[in-house]
Coordinates of C-alpha atoms and ligand atoms in Angstrom, one line a residue:
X1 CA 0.0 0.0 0.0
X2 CA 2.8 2.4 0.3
X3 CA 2.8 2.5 -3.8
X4 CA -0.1 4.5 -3.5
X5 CA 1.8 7.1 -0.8
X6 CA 4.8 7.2 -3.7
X7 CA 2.3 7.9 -6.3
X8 CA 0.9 11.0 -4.2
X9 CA 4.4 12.3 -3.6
X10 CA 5.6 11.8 -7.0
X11 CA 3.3 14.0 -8.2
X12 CA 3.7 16.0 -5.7
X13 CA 7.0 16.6 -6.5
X14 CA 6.7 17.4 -10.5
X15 CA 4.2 19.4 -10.0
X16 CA 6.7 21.7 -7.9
X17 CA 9.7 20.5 -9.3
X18 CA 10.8 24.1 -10.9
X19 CA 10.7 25.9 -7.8
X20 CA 13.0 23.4 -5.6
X21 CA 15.0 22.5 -8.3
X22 CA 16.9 25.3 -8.4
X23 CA 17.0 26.0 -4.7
X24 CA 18.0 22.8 -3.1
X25 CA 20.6 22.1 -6.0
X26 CA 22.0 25.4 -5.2
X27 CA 22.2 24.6 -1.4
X28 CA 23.9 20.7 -2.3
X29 CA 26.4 22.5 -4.4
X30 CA 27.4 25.2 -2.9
X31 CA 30.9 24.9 -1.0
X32 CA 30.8 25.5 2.7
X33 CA 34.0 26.4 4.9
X34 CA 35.0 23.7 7.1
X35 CA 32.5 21.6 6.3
X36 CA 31.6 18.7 3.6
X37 CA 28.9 19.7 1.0
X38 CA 27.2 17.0 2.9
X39 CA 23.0 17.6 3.4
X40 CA 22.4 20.0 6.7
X41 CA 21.0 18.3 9.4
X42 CA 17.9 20.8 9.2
X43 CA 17.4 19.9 5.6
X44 CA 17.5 15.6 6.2
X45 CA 15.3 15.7 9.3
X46 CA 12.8 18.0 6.6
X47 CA 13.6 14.8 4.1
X48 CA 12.8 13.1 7.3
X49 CA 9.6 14.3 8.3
X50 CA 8.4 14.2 4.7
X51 CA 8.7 10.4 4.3
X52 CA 7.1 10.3 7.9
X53 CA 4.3 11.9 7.1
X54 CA 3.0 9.5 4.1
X55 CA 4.6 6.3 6.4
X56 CA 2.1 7.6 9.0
X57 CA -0.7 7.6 5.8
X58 CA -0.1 3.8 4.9
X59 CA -2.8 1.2 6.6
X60 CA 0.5 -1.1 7.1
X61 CA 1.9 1.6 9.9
X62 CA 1.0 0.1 13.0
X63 CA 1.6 2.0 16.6
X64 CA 0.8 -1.1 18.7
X65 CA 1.5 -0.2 22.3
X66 CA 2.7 -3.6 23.5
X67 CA 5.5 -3.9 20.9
X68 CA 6.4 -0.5 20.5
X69 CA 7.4 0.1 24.2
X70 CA 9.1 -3.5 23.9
X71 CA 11.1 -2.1 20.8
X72 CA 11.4 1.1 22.8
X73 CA 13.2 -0.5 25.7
X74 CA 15.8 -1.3 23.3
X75 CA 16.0 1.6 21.3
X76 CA 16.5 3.7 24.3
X77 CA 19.5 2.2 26.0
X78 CA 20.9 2.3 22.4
X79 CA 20.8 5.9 21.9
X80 CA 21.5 6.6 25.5
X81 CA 25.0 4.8 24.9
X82 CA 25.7 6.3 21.8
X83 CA 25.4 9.6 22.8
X84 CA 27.4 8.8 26.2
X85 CA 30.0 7.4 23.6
X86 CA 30.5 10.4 21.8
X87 CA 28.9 8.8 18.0
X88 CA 25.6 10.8 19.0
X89 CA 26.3 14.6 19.2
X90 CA 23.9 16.8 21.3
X91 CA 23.2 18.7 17.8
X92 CA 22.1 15.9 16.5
X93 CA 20.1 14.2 18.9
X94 CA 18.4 17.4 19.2
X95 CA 17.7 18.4 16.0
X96 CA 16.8 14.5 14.7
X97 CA 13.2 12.5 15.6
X98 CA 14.8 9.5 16.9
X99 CA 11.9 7.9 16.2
X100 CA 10.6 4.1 15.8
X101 CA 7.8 3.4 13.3
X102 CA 6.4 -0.2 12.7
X103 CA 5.3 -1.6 10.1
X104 CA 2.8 -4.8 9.5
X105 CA 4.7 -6.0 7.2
X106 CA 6.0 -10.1 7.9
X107 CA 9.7 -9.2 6.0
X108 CA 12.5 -9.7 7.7
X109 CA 13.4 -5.6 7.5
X110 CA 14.7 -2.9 9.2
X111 CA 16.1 0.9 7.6
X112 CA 17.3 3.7 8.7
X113 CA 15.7 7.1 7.0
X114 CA 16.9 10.3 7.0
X115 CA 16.4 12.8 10.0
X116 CA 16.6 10.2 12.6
X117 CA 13.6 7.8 11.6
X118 CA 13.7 4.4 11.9
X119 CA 11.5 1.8 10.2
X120 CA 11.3 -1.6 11.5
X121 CA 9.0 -4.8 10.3
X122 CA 7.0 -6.9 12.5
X123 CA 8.7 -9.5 10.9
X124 CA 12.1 -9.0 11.8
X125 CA 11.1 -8.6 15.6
X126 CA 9.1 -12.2 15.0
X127 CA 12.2 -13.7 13.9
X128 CA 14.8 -12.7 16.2
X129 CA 15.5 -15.1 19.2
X130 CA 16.2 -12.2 22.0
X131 CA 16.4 -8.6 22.8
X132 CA 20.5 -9.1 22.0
X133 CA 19.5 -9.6 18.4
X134 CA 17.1 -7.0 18.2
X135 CA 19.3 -4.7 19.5
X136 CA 22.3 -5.5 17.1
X137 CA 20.5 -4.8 14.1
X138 CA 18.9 -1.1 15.5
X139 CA 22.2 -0.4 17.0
X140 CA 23.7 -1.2 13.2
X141 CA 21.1 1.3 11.9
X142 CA 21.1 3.7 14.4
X143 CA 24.9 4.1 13.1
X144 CA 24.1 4.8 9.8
X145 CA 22.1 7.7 11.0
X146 CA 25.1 9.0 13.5
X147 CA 27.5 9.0 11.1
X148 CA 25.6 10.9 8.9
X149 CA 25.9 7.8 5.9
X150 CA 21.9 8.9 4.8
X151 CA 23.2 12.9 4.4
X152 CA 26.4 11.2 2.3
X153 CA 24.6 9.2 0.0
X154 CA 21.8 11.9 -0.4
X155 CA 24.2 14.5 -1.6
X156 CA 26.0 11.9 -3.9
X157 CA 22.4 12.1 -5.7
X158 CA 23.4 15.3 -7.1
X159 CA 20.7 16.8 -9.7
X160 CA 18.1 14.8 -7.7
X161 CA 16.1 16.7 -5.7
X162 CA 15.1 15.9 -2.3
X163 CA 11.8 15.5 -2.5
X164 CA 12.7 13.0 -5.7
X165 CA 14.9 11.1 -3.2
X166 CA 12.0 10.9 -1.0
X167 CA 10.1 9.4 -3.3
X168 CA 12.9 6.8 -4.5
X169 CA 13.5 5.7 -0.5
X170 CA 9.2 5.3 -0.1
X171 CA 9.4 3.4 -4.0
X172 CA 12.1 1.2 -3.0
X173 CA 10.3 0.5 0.8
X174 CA 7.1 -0.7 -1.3
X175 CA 9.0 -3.0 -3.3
X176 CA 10.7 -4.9 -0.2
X177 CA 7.5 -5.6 1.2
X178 CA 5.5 -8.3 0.5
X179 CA 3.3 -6.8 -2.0
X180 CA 1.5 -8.1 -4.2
X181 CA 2.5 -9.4 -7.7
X182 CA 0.5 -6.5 -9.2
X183 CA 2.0 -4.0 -7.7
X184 CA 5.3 -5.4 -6.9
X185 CA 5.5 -5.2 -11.5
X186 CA 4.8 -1.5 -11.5
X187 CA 7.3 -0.5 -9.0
X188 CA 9.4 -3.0 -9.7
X189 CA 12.3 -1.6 -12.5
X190 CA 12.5 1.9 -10.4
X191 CA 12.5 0.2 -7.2
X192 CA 15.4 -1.3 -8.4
X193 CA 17.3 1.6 -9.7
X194 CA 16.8 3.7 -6.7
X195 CA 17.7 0.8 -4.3
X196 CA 21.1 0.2 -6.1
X197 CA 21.5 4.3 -5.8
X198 CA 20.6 4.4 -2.3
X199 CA 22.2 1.2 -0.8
X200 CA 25.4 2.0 1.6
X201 CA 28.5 1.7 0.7
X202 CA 30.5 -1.5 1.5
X203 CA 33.0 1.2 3.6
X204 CA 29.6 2.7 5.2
X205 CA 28.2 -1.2 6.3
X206 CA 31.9 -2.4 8.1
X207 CA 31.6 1.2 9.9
X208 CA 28.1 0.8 10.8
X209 CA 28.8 -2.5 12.3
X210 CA 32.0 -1.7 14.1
X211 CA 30.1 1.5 15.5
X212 CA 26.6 -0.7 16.0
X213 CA 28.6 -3.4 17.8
X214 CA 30.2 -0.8 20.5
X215 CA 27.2 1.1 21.0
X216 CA 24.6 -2.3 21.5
X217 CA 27.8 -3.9 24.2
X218 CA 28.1 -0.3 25.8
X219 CA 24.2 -0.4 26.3
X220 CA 24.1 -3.3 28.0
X221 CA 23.3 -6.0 25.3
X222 CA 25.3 -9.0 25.0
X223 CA 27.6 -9.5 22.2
X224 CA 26.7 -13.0 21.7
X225 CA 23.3 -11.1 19.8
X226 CA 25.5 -10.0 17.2
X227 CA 26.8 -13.1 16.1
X228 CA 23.3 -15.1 16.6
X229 CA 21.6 -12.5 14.1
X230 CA 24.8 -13.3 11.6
X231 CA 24.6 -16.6 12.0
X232 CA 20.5 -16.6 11.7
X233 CA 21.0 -14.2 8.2
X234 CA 23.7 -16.2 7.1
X235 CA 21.4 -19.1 7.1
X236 CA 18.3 -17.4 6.0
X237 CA 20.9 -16.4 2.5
X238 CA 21.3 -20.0 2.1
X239 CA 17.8 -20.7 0.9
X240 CA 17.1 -20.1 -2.4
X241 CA 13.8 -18.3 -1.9
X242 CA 14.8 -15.4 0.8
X243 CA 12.5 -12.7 -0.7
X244 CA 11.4 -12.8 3.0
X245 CA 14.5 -11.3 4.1
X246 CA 15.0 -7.7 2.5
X247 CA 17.5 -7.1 5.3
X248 CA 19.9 -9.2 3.1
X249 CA 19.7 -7.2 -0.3
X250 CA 20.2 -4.3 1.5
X251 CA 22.7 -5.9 4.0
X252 CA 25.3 -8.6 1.8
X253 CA 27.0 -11.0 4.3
X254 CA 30.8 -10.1 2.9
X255 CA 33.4 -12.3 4.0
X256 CA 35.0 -8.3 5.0
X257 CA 31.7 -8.2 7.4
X258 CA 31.9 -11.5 8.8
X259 CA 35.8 -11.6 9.5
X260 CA 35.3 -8.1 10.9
X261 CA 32.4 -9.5 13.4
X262 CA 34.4 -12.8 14.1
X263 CA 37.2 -10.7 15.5
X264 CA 35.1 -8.1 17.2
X265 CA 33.3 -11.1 19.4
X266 CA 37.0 -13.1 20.1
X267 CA 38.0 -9.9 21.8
X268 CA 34.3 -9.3 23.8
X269 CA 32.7 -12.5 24.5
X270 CA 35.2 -15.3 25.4
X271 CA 33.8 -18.4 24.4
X272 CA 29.9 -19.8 22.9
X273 CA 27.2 -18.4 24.6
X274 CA 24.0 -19.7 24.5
X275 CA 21.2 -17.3 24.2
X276 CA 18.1 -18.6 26.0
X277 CA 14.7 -17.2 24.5
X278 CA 13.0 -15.4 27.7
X279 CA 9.3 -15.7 28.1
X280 CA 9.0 -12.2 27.6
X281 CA 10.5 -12.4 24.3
X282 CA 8.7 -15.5 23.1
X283 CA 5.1 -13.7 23.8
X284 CA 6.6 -10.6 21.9
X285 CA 7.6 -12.5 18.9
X286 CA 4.1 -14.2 19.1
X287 CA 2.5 -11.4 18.8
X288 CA 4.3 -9.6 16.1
X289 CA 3.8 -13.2 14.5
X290 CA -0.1 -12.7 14.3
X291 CA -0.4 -8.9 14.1
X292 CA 2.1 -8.8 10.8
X293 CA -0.3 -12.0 9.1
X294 CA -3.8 -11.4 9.8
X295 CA -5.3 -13.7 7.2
X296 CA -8.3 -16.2 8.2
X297 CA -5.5 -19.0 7.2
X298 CA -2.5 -18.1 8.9
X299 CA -4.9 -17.5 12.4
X300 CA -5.7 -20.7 11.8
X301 CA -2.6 -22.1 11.3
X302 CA -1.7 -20.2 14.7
X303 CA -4.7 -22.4 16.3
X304 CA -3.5 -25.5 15.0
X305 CA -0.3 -25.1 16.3
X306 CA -1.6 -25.2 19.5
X307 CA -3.3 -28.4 19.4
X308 CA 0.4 -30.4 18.0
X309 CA 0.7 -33.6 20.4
X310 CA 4.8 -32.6 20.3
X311 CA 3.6 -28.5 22.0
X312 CA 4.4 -30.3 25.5
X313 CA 8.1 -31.3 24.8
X314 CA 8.8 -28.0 23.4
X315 CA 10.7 -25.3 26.3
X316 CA 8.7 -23.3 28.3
X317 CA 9.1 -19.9 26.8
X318 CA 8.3 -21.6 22.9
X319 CA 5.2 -23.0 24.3
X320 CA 4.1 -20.5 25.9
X321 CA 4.3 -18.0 22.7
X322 CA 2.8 -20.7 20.9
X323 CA -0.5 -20.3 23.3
X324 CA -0.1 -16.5 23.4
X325 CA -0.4 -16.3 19.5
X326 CA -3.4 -19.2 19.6
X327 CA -5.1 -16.4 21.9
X328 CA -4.7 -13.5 20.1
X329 CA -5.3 -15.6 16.4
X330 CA -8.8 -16.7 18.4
X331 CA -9.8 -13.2 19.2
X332 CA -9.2 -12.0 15.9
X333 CA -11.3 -14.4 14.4
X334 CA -13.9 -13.5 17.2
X335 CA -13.7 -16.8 18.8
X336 CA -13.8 -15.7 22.2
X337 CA -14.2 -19.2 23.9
X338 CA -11.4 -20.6 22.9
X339 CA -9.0 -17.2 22.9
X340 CA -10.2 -17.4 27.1
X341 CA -9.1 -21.4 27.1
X342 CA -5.8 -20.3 25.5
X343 CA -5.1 -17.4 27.8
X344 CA -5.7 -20.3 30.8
X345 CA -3.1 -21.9 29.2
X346 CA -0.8 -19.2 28.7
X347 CA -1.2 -17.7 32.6
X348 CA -0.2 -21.0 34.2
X349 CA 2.8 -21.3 32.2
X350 CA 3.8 -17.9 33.2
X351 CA 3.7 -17.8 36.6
X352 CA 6.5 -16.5 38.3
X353 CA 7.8 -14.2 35.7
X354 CA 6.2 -10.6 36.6
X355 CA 7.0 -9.3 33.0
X356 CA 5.9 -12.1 31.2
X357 CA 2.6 -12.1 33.3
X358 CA 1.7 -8.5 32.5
X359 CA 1.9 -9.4 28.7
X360 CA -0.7 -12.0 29.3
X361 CA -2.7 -9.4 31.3
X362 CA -2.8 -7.4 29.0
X363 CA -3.8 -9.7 26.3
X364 CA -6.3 -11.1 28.3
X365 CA -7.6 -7.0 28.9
X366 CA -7.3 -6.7 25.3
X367 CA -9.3 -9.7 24.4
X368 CA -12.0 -9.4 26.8
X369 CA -12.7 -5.3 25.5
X370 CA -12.7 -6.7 22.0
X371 CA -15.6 -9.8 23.7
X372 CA -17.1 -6.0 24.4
X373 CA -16.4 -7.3 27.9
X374 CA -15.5 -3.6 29.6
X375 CA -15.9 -5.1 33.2
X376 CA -13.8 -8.2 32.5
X377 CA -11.2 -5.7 30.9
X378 CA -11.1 -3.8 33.7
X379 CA -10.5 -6.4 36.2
X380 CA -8.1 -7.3 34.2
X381 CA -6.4 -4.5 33.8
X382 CA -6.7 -3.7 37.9
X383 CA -4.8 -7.0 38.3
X384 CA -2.2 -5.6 36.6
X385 CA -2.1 -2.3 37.8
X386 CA -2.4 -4.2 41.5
X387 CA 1.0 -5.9 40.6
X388 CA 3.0 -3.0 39.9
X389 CA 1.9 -1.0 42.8
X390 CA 3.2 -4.0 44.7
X391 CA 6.0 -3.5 47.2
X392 CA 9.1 -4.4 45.4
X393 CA 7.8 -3.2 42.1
X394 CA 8.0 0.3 40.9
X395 CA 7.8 3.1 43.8
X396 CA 3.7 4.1 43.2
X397 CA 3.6 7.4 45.0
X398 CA 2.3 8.8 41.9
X399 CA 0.0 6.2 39.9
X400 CA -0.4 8.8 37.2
X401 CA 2.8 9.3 36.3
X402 CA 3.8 5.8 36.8
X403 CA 1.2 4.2 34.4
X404 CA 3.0 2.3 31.2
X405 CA 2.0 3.5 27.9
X406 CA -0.1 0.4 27.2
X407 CA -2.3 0.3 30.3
X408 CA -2.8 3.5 29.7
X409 CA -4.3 3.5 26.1
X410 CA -6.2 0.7 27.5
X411 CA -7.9 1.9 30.4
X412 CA -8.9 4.7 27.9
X413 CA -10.5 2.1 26.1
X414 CA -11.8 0.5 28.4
X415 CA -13.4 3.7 30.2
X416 CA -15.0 4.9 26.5
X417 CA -16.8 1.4 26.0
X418 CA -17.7 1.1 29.9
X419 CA -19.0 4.7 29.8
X420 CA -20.8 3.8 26.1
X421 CA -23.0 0.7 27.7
X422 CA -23.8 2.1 31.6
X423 CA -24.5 5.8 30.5
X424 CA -25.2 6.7 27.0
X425 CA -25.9 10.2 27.6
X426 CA -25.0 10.9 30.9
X427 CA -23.6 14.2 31.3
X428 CA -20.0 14.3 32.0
X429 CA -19.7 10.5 31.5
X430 CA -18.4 7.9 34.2
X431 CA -15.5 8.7 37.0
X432 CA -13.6 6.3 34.7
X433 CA -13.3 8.3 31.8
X434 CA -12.3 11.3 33.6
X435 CA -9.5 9.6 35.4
X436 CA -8.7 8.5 31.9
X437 CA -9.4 12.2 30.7
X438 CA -6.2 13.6 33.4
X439 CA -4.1 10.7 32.7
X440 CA -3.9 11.3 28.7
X441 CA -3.7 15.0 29.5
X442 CA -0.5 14.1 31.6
X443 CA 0.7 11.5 29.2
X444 CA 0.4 14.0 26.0
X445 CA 1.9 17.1 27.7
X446 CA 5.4 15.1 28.2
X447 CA 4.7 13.2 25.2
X448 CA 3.0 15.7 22.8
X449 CA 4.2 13.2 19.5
X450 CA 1.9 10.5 20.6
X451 CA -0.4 10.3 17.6
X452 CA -2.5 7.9 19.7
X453 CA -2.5 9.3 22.7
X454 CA -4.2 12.8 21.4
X455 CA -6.8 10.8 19.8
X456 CA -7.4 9.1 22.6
X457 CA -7.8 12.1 24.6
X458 CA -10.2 13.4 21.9
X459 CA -12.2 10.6 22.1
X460 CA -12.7 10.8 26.3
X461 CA -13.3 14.1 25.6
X462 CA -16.0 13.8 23.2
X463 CA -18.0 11.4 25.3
X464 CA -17.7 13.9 28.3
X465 CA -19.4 16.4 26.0
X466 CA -16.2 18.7 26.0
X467 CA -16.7 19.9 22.5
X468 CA -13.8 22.5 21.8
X469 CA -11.2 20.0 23.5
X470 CA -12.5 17.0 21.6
X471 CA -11.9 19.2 18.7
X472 CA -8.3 20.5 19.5
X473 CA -7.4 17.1 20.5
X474 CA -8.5 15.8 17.0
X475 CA -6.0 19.1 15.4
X476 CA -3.5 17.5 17.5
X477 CA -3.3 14.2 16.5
X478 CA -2.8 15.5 13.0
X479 CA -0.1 18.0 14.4
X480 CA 1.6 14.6 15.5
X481 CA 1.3 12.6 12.0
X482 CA 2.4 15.5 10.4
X483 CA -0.5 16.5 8.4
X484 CA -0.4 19.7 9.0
X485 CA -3.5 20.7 6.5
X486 CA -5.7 18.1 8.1
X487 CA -4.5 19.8 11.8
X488 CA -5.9 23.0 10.3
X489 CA -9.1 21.8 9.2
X490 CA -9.8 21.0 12.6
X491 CA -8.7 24.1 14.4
X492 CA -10.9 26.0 12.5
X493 CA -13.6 24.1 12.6
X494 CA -12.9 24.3 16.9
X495 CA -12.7 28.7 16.3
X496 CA -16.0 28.1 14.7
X497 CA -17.6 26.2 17.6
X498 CA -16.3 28.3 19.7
X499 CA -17.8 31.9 18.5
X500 CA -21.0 29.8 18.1
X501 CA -21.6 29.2 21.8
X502 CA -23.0 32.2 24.2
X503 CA -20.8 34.8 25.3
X504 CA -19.3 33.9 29.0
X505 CA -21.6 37.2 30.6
X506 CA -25.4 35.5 29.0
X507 CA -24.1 32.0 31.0
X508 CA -22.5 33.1 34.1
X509 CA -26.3 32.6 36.0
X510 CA -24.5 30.2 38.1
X511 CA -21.0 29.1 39.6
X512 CA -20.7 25.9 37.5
X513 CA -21.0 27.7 34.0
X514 CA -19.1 30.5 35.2
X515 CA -16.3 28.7 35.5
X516 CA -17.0 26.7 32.8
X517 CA -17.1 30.0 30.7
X518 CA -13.5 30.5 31.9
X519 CA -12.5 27.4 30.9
X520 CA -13.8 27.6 27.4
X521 CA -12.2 31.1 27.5
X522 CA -8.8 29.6 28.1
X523 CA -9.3 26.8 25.6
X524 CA -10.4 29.1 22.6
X525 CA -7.1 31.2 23.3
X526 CA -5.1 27.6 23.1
X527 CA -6.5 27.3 20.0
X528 CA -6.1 30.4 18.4
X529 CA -2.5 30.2 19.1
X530 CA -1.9 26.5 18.4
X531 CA -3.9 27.8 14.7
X532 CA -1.5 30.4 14.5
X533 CA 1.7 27.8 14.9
X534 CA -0.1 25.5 12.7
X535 CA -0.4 27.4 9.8
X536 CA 3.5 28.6 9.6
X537 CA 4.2 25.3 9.9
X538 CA 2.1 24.4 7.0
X539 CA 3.7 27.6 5.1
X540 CA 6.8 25.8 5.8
X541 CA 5.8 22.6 4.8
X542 CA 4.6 23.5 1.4
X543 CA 7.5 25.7 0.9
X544 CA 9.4 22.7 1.1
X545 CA 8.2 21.0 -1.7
Ligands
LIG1 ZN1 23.6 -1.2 7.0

C-alpha cells in the first residue's frame, strides 16, 4: 500500500519540481568552509519528516503499544549509549526524531531514514531469538544515521532533488514488502534503480557494524546477539527463496563483514554463549507473528499449532508464545471461547515471571474489551495495575505518572466502551473516563508526538461532551502525523464552535457555568495560538516542496 503514498508524492513533486530544483541544487552544491557539502542536518530531518508523514498515511503503519514500548526499551539504551560514547552529538540528537515506526509487514526488515527515523518490520522482531539480536541490528542502523551515511549518499544524488529522493526511499520500501505481484511489476524496475543508488557503501556497512557493535555492548546488550543475528541471516541467505528477508539485499553478508564480526566477538565474549529465548521475548515475537499475518489461514494455522501432540516437549518460553499467538489468532477471528481457554493456558505457564505475566494481562484485557467485555477488561487491567503498585515493584507514590503506555491507552479504552454501555448520555460521562481524561492530558503534555494518545484524549473528551477539546485534541493528532492541513481543518472548525456558543456574561447565571465559561475562555485562546503555529508550519511545509 505504500505504492499509492509514492504515487501521491511523486506528483507532488513534478508538480513543484521548478521551484525546488533550483533552490535545493544550489544549497547541495554550494561549497561551505569547514564543512563537507554533505546535506544539513535541518534539511535531512525536513527529508525526514516528509517520508514520515506518508509512512504515518499507509494502513500497514502500525503503533501497537505492547510492541512499541518493547522495541522502545531497546532503542533507548541504544541511543543513550551512543550519545554517552561520543557517535551521537547533542546537535544531533536534538535536531533528529529518533523515532521508531512499525510496520505490519511479515519481512525480515529494518532501515534507517533520513532525519533520525527508523523503520522496523514486524517481521524482523518475530524472527529474532532475544532482545540481543534485536538490538544489534537497530544499534547497526542507528549508526548509519550518527554518522551521517543517509546525508552522504543523499548529496552523492546530485541533480536529484530531495523531494525525488523521498520518493525513490518510499518506492524502494514498497517494493521490499511483500506486496503483491501486481504492484510489486509497476514498482518493480524503479524500485530497483533507486535501491542500487541508495544502498550504503560497503565502507559505510563495516563502519556501521564496528560502530553498532560498540554502541549495542556499551548499552548493556550482549555480544553473543550480534553473532546469533549473523549466524540466523547467514542461514536465511542459504535458501534459495529469501524474498522474505529484504535485510539481506540491503545488507550482503561479505566475507570483510563476517571476519570483521568474528574478531570483534573473540576480543568481547570469550567463548559460545548460548542465548536462552525469555518468556518475555517468546510472547513478543508471538505477537508480532499474528499482528504482521492477519489472514483467516495463517490465524488458523496459529490455532492449529496449538493443538500439536509434540507442544508439550517444546521449552517453556516456545510454548508459551505458541498459546499467546493461539489467543490473540482466536480473538481476531472472534472466537472468544477458545481465545479465554488459550489465555488459561498461557497464565499457568507464566507464573513467576512478573514481566511475562503483565503481557498475558494485557492480552487477556485486550481480548476481553474486544468480547465488548468492559468489566472483564477492567478487572483485568486492575490486576495488573495491583501488581505494579506492589511492594518491590515500581515506587507508586504517583500512579499517574507511573502508568505504562499500554495500560494507559487501554484503560482509555476500556473507560469509552464502559462509559458507552452504563450511561449513553450521561452528562460528564463515568468517574472512569475522567481519570482516563487527566491521565492522557498528563501522558500528552510530556509526550506531545503520541499520535494515539491525542486521539485518545479526543475521544474521552467527546464522550464527556467537551466539545472545543474533543476538537483540539483531533488538530492534534494530525499535528503529531504531520498532516499539517488536516490539523488546520480541525482548528478552525474548533474557532467556529467556539464563536457559536453564548458569550461567557449570558451563562455566568451560576457558579458551575461561570467557571466553565473560563475554561472555554482559556481553551479558545489555546487554539487560536496553536492555529496560529499550525499554519507557519504548514507555510513551511509546502514551501518545502
Ligand atoms: Zn547497514
Amino acid at each position: 500500500m505504500l505504492l499509492i503514498a509514492v504515487v501521491a508524492l511523486g506528483l507532488g513533486s513534478t508538480s513543484a519540481l521548478s521551484a525546488t530544483a533550483v533552490s535545493s541544487t544550489n544549497a547541495a552544491q554550494m561549497p561551505t568552509l569547514g564543512d563537507t557539502s554533505d546535506m544539513s542536518s535541518s534539511d535531512e530531518r525536513r527529508l525526514g519528516d516528509r517520508i514520515a508523514r506518508e509512512m504515518y498515511r499507509d494502513p500497514d503503519y502500525l503503533d501497537d503499544p505492547v510492541l512499541a514500548e518493547y522495541v522502545q526499551g531497546i532503542w533507548q539504551p541504544l541511543l543513550a549509549a551512543a550519545r554517552a560514547r561520543g557517535d551521537l552529538s547533542p546537535e544531533l540528537a536534538e535536531r533528529f526524531a529518533w523515532e521508531i515506526m512499525l510496520g505490519r509487514d511479515r519481512t525480515v526488515n529494518a532501515f534507517a531514514l533520513p532525519g533520525g527515523y527508523l523503520g522496523v518490520q514486524l517481521g524482523l522482531i518475530a524472527v529474532v531469538s532475544s532482545r540481543d539480536e534485536l538490538a544489534s541490528v537497530l544499534g547497526h542502523e542507528l549508526s548509519h544515521v550518527t554518522q551521517r551515511h543517509i546525508s552522504r549518499l543523499i548529496s552523492k544524488q546530485g541533480k536529484q532533488t530531495p523531494w525525488m529522493i523521498g520518493a525513490m526511499i518510499l518506492g524502494a520500501l514498497a517494493a521490499s514488502k511483500n506486496a503483491d505481484a501486481g504492484s510489486a511489476l509497476i514498482v518493480g524496475g524503479q524500485a530497483v534503480a533507486a535501491q542500487n543508488q541508495l544502498n550504503f557503501s560497503r565502507d559505510m556497512e563495516r563502519e556501521a557494524d564496528r560502530v553498532g557493535f560498540g554502541v549495542m555492548t556499551e548499552a548493556g546488550f550482549e555480544a553473543q546477539g550480534f553473532v546469533s543475528m549473523f549466524d540466523k541471516l547467514q542461514q536465511a541467505s542459504r535458501l534459495t527463496d529469501n524474498g522474505a528477508y529484504p535485510y539481506l539485499r540491503s545488507h550482503p553478508l561479505t566475507t570483510e563483514r563476517i571476519a570483521d564480526m568474528q574478531a570483534r566477538v573473540a576480543q568481547t565474549a570469550p567463548g559460545p554463549i548460548k542465548v536462552a529465548l525469555t518468556l518475555e521475548h517468546a510472547l513478543v515475537a508471538a505477537r508480532a507473528r499474528v499482528l504482521s499475518n492477519a489472514d483467516v489461514d495463517a490465524l488458523r494455522t496459529w490455532q492449529a499449532q496449538a493443538d500439536s501432540a509434540s507442544l508439550s516437549t517444546q521449552a517453556v518460553p516456545r510454548q508459551a508464545g505458541i498459546w499467546y499467538g493461539a489467543a490473540l489468532a482466536a480473538s481476531q477471528l472472534r472466537d472468544f471461547a477458545q481465545a479465554r481457554v488459550d489465555l488459561e493456558r498461557l497464565r499457568s505457564l507464566v507464573t513467576g515471571d512478573a514481566d511475562a505475566t503483565r503481557l498475558a494481562r494485557l492480552l487477556q484485557a485486550e481480548i476481553v474489551l474486544r468480547a465488548s467485555d468492559a468489566v472483564g477488561a477492567q478487572a483485568a487491567l486492575n490486576a495488573i495495575l495491583t501488581a505494579a503498585a506492589a511492594p518491590g515493584a515500581v515506587a507508586a507514590q504517583d500512579q499517574a505518572s507511573t502508568t505504562r503506555r499500554p495500560e494507559l491507552l487501554l484503560a482509555a479504552q476500556i473507560a469509552l466502551q464502559a462509559g458507552l454501555v452504563a450511561q449513553p448520555d450521561s452528562a460528564g460521562g463515568s468517574a472512569a473516563v475522567k481519570t482516563s481524561a487527566v491521565q492522557l492530558q498528563n501522558w500528552v503534555a510530556a509526550h506531545p508526538r503520541d499520535a494515539q494518545a491525542w486521539q485518545l484524549l479526543s475521544s474521552v473528551q467527546a464522550a464527556q461532551h467537551q466539545t472545543l477539546r474533543a476538537l483540539r485534541a483531533d488538530a492534534e493528532t494530525q499535528v503529531a502525523r504531520l498532516d499539517y492541513a488536516a490539523a488546520l481543518d480541525r482548528f478552525k472548525a474548533a474557532q467556529a464552535f467556539s464563536r457559536q456558543q453564548p458569550s461567557g456574561q449570558a451563562q455566568a447565571n451560576g457558579g458551575a457555568s461561570a467557571s466553565q465559561a473560563a475554561a472555554d475562555y482559556i481553551d479558545a485562546s489555546i487554539i487560536d495560538t496553536r492555529q496560529r503555529q499550525v499554519q507557519l508550519l504548514l507555510k513551511e511545509q509546502t514551501l518545502d516542496r
